Short mmCIF file of C-alpha atoms and ligand atoms in Angstrom, two decimals:
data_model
loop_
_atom_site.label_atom_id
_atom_site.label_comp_id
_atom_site.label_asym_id
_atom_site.label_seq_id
_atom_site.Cartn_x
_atom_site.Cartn_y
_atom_site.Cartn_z
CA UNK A 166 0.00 0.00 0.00
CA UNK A 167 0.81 3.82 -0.29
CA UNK A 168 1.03 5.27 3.18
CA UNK A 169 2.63 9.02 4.15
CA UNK A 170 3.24 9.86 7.62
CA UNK A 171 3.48 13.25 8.87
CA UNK A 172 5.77 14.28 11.64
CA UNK A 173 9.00 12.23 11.09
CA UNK A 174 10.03 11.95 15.05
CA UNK A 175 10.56 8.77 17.33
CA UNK A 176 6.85 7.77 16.29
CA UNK A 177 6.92 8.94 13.19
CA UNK A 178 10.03 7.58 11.70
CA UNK A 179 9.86 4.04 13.16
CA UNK A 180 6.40 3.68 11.29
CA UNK A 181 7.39 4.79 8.38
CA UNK A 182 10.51 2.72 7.94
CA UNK A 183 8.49 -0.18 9.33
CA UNK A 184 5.88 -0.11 7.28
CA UNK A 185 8.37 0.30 4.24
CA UNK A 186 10.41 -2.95 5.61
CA UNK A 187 6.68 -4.76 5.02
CA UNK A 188 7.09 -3.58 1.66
CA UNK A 189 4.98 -1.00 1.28
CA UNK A 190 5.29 2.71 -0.45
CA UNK A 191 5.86 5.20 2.17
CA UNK A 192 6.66 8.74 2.20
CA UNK A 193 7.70 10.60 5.32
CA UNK A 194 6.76 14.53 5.60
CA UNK A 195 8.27 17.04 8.15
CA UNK A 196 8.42 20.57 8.96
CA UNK A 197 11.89 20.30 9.85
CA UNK A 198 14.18 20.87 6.94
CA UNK A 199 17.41 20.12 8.31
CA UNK A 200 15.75 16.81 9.75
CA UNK A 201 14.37 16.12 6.04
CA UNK A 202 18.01 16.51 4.40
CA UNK A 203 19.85 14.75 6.81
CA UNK A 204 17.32 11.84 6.72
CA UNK A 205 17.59 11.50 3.07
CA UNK A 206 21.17 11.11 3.53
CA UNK A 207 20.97 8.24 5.86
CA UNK A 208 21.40 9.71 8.87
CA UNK A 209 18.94 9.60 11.99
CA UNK A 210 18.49 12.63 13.87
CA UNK A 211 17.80 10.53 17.42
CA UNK A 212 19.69 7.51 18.64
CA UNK A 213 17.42 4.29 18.59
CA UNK A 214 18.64 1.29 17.84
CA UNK A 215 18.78 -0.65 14.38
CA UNK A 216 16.67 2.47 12.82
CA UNK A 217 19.61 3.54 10.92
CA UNK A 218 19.53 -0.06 8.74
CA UNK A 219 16.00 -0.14 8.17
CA UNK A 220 15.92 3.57 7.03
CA UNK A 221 19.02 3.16 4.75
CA UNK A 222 17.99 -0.13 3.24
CA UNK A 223 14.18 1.22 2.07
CA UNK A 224 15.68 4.58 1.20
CA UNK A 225 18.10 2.73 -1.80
CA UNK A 226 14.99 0.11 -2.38
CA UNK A 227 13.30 3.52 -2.80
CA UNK A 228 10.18 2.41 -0.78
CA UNK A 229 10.98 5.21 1.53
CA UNK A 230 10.94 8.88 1.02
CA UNK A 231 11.36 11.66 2.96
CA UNK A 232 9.62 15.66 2.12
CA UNK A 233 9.02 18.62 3.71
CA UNK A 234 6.41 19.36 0.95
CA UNK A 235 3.12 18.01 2.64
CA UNK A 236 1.54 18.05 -0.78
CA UNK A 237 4.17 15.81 -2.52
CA UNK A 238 4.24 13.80 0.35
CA UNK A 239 0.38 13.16 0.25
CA UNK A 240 -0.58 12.98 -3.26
CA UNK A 241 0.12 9.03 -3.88
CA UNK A 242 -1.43 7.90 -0.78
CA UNK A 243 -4.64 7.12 0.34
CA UNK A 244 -3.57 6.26 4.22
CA UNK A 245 -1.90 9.37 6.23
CA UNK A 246 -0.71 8.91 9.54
CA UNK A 247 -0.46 11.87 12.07
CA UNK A 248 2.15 11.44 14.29
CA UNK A 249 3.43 14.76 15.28
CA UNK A 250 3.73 16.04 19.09
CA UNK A 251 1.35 16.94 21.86
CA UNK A 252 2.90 18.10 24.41
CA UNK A 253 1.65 19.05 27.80
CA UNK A 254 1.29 22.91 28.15
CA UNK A 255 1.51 24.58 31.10
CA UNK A 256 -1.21 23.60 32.89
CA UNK A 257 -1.25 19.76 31.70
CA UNK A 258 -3.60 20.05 28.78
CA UNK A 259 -2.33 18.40 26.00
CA UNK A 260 -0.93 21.14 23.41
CA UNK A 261 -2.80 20.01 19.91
CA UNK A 262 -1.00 22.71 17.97
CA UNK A 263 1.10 20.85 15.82
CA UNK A 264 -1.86 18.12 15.32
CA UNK A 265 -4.40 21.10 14.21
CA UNK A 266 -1.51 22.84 12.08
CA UNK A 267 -1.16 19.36 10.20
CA UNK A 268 -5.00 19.47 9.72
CA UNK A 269 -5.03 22.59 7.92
CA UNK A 270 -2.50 22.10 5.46
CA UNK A 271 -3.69 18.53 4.84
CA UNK A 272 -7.39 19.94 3.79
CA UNK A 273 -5.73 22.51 1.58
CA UNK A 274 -3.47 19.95 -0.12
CA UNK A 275 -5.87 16.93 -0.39
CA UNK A 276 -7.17 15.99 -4.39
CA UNK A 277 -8.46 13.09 -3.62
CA UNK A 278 -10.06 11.08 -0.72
CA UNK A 279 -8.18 9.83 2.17
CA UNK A 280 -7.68 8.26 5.36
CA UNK A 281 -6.69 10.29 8.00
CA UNK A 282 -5.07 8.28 10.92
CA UNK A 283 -4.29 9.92 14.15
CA UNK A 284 -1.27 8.14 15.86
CA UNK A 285 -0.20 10.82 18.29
CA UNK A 286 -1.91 10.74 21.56
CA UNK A 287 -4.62 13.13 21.69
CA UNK A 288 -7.18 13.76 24.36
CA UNK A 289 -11.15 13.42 23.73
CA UNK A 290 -12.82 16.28 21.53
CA UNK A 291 -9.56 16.11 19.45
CA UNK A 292 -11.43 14.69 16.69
CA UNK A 293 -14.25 16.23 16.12
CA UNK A 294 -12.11 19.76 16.30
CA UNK A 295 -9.54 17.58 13.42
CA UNK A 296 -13.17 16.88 11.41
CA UNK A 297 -13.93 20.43 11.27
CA UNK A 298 -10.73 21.88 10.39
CA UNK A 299 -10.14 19.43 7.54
CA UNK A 300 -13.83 20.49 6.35
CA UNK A 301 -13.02 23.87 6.79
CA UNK A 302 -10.02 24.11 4.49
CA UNK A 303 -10.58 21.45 1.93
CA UNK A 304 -10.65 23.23 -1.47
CA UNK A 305 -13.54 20.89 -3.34
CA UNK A 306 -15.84 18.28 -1.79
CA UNK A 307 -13.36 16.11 -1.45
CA UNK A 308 -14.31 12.60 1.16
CA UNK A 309 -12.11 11.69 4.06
CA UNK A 310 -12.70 9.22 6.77
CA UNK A 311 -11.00 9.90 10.38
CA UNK A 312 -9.45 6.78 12.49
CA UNK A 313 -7.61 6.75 16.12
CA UNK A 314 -4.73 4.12 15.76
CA UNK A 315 -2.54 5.27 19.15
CA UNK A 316 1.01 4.01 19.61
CA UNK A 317 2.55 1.83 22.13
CA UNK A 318 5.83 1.42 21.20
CA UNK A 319 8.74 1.95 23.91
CA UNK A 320 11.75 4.30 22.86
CA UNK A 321 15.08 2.04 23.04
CA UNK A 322 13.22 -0.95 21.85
CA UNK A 323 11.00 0.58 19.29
CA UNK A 324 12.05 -1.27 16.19
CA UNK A 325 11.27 -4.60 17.94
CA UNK A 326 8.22 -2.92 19.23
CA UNK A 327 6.95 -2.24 15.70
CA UNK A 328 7.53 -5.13 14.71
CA UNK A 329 6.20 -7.19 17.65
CA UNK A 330 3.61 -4.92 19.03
CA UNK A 331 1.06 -5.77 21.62
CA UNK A 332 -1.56 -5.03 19.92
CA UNK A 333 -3.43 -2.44 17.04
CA UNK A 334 -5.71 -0.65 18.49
CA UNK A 335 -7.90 0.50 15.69
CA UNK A 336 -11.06 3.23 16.65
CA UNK A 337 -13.50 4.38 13.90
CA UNK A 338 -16.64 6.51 13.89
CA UNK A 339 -19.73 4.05 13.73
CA UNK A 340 -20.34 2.01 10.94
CA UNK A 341 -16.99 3.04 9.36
CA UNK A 342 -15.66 -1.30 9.51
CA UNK A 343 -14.57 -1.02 5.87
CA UNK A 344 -12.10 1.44 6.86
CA UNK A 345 -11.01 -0.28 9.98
CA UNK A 346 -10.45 -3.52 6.97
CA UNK A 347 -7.77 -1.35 5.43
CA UNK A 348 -5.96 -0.78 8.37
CA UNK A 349 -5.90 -4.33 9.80
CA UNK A 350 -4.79 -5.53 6.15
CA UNK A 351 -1.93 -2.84 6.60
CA UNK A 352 -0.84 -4.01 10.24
CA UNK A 353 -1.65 -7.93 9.11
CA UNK A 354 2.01 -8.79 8.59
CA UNK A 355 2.66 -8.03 12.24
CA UNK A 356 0.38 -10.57 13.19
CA UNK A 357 -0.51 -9.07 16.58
CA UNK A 358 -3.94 -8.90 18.18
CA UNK A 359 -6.11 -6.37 16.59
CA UNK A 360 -9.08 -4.42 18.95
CA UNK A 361 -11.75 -2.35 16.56
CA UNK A 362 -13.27 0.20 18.82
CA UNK A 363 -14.96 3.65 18.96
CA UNK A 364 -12.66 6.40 18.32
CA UNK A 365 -13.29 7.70 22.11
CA UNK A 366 -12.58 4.33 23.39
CA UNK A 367 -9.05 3.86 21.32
CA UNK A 368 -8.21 7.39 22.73
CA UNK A 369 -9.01 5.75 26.84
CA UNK A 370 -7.32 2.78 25.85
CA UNK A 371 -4.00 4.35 24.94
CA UNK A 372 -4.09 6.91 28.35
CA UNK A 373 -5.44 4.04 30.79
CA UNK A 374 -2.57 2.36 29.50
CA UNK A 375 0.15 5.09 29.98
CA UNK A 376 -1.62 5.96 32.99
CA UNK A 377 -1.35 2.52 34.36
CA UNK A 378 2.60 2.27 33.74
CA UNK A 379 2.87 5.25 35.94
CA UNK A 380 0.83 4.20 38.62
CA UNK A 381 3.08 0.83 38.68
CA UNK A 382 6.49 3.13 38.86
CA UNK A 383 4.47 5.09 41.60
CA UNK A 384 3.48 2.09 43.57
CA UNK A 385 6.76 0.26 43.53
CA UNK A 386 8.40 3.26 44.81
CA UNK A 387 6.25 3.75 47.74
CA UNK A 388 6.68 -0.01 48.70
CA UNK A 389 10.68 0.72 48.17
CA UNK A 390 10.00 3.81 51.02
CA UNK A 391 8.33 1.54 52.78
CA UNK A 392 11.36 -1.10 52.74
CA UNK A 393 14.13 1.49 53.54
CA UNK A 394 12.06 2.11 56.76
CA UNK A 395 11.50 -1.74 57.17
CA UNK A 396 14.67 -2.93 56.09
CA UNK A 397 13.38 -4.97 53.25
CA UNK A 398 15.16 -5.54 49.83
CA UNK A 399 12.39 -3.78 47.69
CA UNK A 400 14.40 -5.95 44.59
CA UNK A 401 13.75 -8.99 46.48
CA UNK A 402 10.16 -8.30 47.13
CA UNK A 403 9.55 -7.33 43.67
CA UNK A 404 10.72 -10.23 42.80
CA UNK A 405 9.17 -12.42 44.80
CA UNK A 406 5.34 -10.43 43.55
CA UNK A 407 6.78 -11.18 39.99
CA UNK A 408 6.07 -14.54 40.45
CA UNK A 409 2.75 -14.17 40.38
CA UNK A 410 1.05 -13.55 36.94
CA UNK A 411 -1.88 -11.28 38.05
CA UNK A 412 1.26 -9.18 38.94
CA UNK A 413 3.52 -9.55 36.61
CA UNK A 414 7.26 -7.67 36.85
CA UNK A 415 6.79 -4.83 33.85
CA UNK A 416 7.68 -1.73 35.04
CA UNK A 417 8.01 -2.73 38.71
CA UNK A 418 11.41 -0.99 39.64
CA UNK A 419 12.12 1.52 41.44
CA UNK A 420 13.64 4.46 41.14
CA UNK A 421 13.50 8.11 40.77
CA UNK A 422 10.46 7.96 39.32
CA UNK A 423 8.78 7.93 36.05
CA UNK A 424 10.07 10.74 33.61
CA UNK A 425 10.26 11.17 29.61
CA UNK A 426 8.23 12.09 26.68
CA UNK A 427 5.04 10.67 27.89
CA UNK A 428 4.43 9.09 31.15
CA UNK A 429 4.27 12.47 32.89
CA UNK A 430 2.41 14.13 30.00
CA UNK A 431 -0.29 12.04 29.55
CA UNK A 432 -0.74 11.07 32.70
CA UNK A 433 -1.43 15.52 33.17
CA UNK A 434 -3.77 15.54 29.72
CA UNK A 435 -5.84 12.54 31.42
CA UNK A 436 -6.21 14.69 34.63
CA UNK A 437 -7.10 17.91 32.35
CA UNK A 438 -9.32 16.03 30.29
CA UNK A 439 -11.27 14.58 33.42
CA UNK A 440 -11.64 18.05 35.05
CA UNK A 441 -13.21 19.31 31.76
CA UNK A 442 -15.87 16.69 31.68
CA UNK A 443 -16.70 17.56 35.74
CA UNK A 444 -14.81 14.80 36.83
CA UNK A 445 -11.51 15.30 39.73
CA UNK A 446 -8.98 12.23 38.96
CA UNK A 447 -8.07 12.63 42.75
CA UNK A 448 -6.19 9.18 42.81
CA UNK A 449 -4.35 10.42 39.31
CA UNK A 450 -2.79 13.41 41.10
CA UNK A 451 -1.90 11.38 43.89
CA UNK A 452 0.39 9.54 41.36
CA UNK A 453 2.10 12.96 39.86
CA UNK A 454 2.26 14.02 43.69
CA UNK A 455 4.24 10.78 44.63
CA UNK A 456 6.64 10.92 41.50
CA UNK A 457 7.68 14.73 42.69
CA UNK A 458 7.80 13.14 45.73
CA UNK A 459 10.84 10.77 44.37
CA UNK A 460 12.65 13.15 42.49
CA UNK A 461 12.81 14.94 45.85
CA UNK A 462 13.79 12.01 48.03
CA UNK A 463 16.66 11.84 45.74
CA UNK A 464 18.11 14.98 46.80
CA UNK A 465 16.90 14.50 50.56
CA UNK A 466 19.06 11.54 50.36
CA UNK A 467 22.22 12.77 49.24
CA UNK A 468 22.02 15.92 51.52
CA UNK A 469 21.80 13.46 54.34
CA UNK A 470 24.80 11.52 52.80
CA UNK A 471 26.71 14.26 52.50
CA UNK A 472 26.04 16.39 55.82
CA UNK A 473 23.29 18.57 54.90
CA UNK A 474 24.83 20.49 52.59
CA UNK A 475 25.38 20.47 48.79
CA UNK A 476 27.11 24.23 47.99
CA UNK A 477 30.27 24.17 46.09
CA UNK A 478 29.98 19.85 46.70
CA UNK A 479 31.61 18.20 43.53
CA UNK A 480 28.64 15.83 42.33
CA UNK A 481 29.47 13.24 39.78
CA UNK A 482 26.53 12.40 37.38
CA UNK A 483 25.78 9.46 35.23
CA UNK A 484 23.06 9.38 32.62
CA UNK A 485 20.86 12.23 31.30
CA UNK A 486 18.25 10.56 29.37
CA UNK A 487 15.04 9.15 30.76
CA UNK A 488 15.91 5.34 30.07
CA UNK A 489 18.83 3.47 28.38
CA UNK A 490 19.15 3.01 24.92
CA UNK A 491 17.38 6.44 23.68
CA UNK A 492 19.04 10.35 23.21
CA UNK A 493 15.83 11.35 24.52
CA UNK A 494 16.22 14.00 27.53
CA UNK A 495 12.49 14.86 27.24
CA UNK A 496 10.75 15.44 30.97
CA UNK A 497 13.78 13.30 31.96
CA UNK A 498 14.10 13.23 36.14
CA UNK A 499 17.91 13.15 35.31
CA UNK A 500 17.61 16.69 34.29
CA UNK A 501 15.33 18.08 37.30
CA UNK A 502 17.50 16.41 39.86
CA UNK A 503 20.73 18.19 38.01
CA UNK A 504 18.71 21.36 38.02
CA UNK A 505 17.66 20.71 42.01
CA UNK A 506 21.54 20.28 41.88
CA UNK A 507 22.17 23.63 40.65
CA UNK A 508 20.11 25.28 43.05
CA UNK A 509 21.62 23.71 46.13
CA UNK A 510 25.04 25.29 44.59
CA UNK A 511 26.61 22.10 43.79
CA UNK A 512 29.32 21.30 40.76
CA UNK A 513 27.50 19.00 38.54
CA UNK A 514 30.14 16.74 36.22
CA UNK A 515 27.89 14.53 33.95
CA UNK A 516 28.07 12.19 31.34
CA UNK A 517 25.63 10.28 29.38
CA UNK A 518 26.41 7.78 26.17
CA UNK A 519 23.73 9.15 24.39
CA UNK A 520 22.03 12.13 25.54
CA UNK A 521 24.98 14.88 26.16
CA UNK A 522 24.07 16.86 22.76
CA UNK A 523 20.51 16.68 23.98
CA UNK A 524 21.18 17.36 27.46
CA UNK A 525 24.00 20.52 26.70
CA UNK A 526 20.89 22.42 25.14
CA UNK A 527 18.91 22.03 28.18
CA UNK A 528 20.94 22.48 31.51
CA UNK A 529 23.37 25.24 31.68
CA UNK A 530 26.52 25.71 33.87
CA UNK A 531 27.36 22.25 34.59
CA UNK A 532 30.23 20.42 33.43
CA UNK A 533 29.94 17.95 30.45
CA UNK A 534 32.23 14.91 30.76
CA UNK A 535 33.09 13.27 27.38
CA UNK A 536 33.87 9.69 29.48
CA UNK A 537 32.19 8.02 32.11
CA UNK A 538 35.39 8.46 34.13
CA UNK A 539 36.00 11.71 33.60
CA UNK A 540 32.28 12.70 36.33
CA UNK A 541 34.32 10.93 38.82
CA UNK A 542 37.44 12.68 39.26
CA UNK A 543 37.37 14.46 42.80
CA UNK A 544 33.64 14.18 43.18
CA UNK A 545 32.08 13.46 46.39
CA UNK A 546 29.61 11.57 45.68
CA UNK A 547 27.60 9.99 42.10
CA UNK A 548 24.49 9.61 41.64
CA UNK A 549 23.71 7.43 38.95
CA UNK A 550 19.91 8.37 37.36
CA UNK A 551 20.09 5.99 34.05
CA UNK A 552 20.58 2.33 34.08
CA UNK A 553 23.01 2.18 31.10
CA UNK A 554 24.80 -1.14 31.14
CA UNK A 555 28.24 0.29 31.13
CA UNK A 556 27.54 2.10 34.14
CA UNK A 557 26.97 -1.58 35.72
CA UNK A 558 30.01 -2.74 34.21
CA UNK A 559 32.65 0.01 35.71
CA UNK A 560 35.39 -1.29 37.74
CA UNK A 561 34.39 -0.14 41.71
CA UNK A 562 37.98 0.07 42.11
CA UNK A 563 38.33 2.35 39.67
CA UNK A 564 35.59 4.38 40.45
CA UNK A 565 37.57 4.46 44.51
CA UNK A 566 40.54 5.45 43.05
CA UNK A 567 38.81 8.64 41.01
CA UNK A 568 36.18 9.43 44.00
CA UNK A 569 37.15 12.15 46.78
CA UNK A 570 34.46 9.44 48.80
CA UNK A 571 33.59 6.78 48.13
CA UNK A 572 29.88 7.35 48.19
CA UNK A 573 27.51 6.38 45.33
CA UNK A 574 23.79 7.01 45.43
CA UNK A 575 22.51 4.86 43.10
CA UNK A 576 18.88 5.75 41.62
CA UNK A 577 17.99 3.37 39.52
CA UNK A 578 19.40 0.07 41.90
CA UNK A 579 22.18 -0.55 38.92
CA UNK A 580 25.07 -1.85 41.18
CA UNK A 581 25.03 -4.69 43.67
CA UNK A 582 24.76 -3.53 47.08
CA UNK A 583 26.86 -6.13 48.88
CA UNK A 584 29.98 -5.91 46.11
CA UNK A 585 30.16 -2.22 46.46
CA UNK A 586 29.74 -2.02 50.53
CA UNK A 587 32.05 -4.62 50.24
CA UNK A 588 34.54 -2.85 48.70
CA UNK A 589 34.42 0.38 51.01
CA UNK A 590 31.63 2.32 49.20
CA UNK A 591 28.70 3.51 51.50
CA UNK A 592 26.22 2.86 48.89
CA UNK A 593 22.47 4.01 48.94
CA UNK A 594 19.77 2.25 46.48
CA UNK A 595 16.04 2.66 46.50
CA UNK A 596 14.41 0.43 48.83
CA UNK A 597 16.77 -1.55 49.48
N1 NAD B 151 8.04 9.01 21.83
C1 NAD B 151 7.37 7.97 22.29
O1 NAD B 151 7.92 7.08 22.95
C2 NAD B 151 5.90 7.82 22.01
C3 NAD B 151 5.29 6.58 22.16
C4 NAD B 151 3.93 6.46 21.90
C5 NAD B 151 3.20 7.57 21.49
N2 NAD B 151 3.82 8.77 21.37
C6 NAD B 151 3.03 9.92 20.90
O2 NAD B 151 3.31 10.08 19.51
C7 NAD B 151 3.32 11.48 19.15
C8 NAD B 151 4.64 11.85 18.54
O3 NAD B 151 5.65 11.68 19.51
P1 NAD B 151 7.20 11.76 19.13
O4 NAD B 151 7.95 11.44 20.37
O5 NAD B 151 7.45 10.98 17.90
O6 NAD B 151 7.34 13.32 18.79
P2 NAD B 151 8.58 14.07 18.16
O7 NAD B 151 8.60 15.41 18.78
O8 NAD B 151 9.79 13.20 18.24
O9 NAD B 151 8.22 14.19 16.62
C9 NAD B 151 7.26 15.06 16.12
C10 NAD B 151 7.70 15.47 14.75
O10 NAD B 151 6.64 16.20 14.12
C11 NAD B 151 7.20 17.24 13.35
N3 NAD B 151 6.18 18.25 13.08
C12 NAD B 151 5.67 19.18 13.91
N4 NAD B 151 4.74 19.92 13.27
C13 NAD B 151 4.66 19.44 11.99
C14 NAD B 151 3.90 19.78 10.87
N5 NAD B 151 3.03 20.77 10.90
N6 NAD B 151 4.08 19.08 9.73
C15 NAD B 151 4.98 18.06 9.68
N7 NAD B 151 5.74 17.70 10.74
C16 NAD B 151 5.58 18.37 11.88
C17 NAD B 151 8.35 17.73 14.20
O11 NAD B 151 9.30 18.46 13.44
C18 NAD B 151 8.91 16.40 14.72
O12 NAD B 151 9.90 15.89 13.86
C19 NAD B 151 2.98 12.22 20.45
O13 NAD B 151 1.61 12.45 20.52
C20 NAD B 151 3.40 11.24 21.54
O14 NAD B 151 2.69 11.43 22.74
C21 NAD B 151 5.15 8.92 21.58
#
């Protein structure tokens, strides 16, 4: 089939290059010029991994194109995905800008009919405002159908996840299945279990489920509170729940809480989108209240560690993004915790594998390391905020010989407890 996807970002670009790996037609659009050029070049403007094969193997089988021309990009398909951002504004509503800006030009440049496919995660009363703007500045009578097909996949793993998803969730207005038959013959190759729904219900589905990962995060980390008090191993107790399948061990570990480009957000536009239908998502709130809760305890912690002071205190820093294996510094707790840093006047030394270019536009006055090694020297103390695997591979002795103390406050329970207070660190997890 003939697809075009607009917005050409983590969401954006994995679709597109896995739908041309299935062998269909697929043109990518974007706003972003520099992105465009450099993408037709072969190279991929975020870190995620085995994107950069699939999008230079369909680029030379030429079943992948890139355009900033919305009307080029457009004019041999009949399927066009949405997937640019939405994110939260200030007070947690989702920001539909970019999704109602797409809308507009798409009416102007349509010739023929199509099927619009929102992929980006929009709240409720998104598309009936989509409806009307594509009426609005459509040139002829030209017919369009409007489907919610929201996206699961998980940056770091997001090829695999597009390849092996969960499931499609497919939502349609009423009596629209013919159009919810092209969709599941476009997604059939995946094989994964397909749900036809309302278009309301495919919006829930997608928040409940974002919703629901952050409530886990939350609830692990008040049991790992809970254990520090207690004296339990929270990683042993999780384990021992994970046992049991009603429980499962998917995002069950604890930490400094949930961060990124859409945990957080979402989890705001759900509690927006509840208080404009009368409704106060008290438990919700309870969940972003607990997470700020974390990112504080973090601090707390290393205060106490430290004497109850952090001015002029040489802090050593690994990992900026909000999970291994992305770039992605977006609403990453790495970030608030270095600027919590800041304002407590310490010297921040950080390093990251992936995120630094990210990161150096974000956070200012804090030193970037180019090696892991190099946020040691003379700190007194590291916190380590991403679980990168070379982080758990770095020789403790090492790390004591570059340390002013040896004291590592480790966030996201990377290291082994015994082996380091074994070796002379005083070493602080979560929960444990
Ligand atoms: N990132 C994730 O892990 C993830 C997972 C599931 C769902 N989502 C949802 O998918 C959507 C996209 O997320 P993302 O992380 O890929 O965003 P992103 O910011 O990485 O990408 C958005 C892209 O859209 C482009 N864009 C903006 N306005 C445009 C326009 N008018 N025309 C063409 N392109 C335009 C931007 O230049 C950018 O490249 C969001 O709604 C997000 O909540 C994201």
């Amino acid at each position: 089939m003939n697809v075009s996807i607009i917005g050409t970002g983590y969401v954006g670009l994995v679709t597109g290059a896995g739908l041309a790996e299935l062998g269909n037609k697929v043109w990518c659009v974007d706003i972003d010029d520099e992105k465009i050029k450099r993408l037709n070049n072969s190279v991929i403007p975020f870190y995620e991994r085995g994107l950069d094969k699939l999008v230079e193997r369909n680029l030379k089988l030429g079943r992948l194109k890139f355009t900033t021309s919305l009307g080029e990009g457009i004019k041999e398909s009949q399927i066009i995905f949405i997937a640019v951002g939405t994110p939260a504004k200030e007070g947690g509503e989702a920001d539909l800008t970019q999704v109602i800006s797409v809308a507009e030009e798409l009416g102007k440049a349509m010739e023929d009919y199509k099927m619009v496919v929102i992929k980006s995660t929009v709240p409720v009363g998104t598309f009936p405002l989509v409806t009307e703007v594509l009426k609005r500045s459509k040139k002829t009578e030209i017919d369009f159908d409007i489907v919610s097909n929201p996206e699961f996949l998980r940056e770091g793993d997001a090829v695999y996840d597009f390849f092996h998803p969960t499931r499609v969730i497919i939502g349609t207005e009423p009596g629209k299945n013919e159009v919810a038959e092209i969709l599941k013959k476009l997604f059939a190759p995946l094989k994964a279990p397909v749900l036809q729904t309302g278009i309301i219900d495919a919006q829930m589905v997608k928040y409940a489920s974002n919703v629901f990962l952050a409530c886990r995060v939350s609830f692990v980390n008040e049991i790992a509170n809970i254990c520090e008090k207690v004296g339990a191993d929270v990683m042993k107790v999780v384990k021992g729940m994970s046992y049991d399948k009603r429980l499962g061990e998917g995002y069950l570990r604890p930490g400094i809480g949930f961060g990124g480009p859409c945990l957080i957000k979402d989890l705001k536009a759900l509690i927006k989108m509840s208080e404009n239908y009368g409704y106060n998502a008290q438990y919700l709130k309870s969940i972003l209240e607990k997470n700020e809760h974390q990112v504080n305890s973090t601090i707390i912690k290393l205060k106490e560690a430290l004497g109850g002071v952090l001015y002029r205190k040489v802090i050593g820093v690994w990992g900026l993004t909000f999970k291994a294996g992305t770039n992605d510094v977006r609403n990453s707790l790495s970030m608030r915790i270095i600027e919590l840093l800041r304002q407590e006047g310490a010297q921040v030394q950080a390093y990251d594998p992936q995120g630094m270019e990210e990161a150096r536009s974000l956070v200012k006055n804090i030193q970037f390391c180019s090696q892991a090694e190099q946020a040691l020297e003379n700190a007194e103390a590291l916190l380590i905020l991403t679980g990168w695997p070379e982080f758990a591979h770095f020789s403790p002795e090492r790390m004591k010989t570059l340390m002013r103390n040896a004291l590592v406050l480790d966030g996201v329970n990377l290291l082994n407890p015994e082996e380091m207070r074994r070796k002379g660190f005083i070493y602080r997890g979560v929960g444990r």
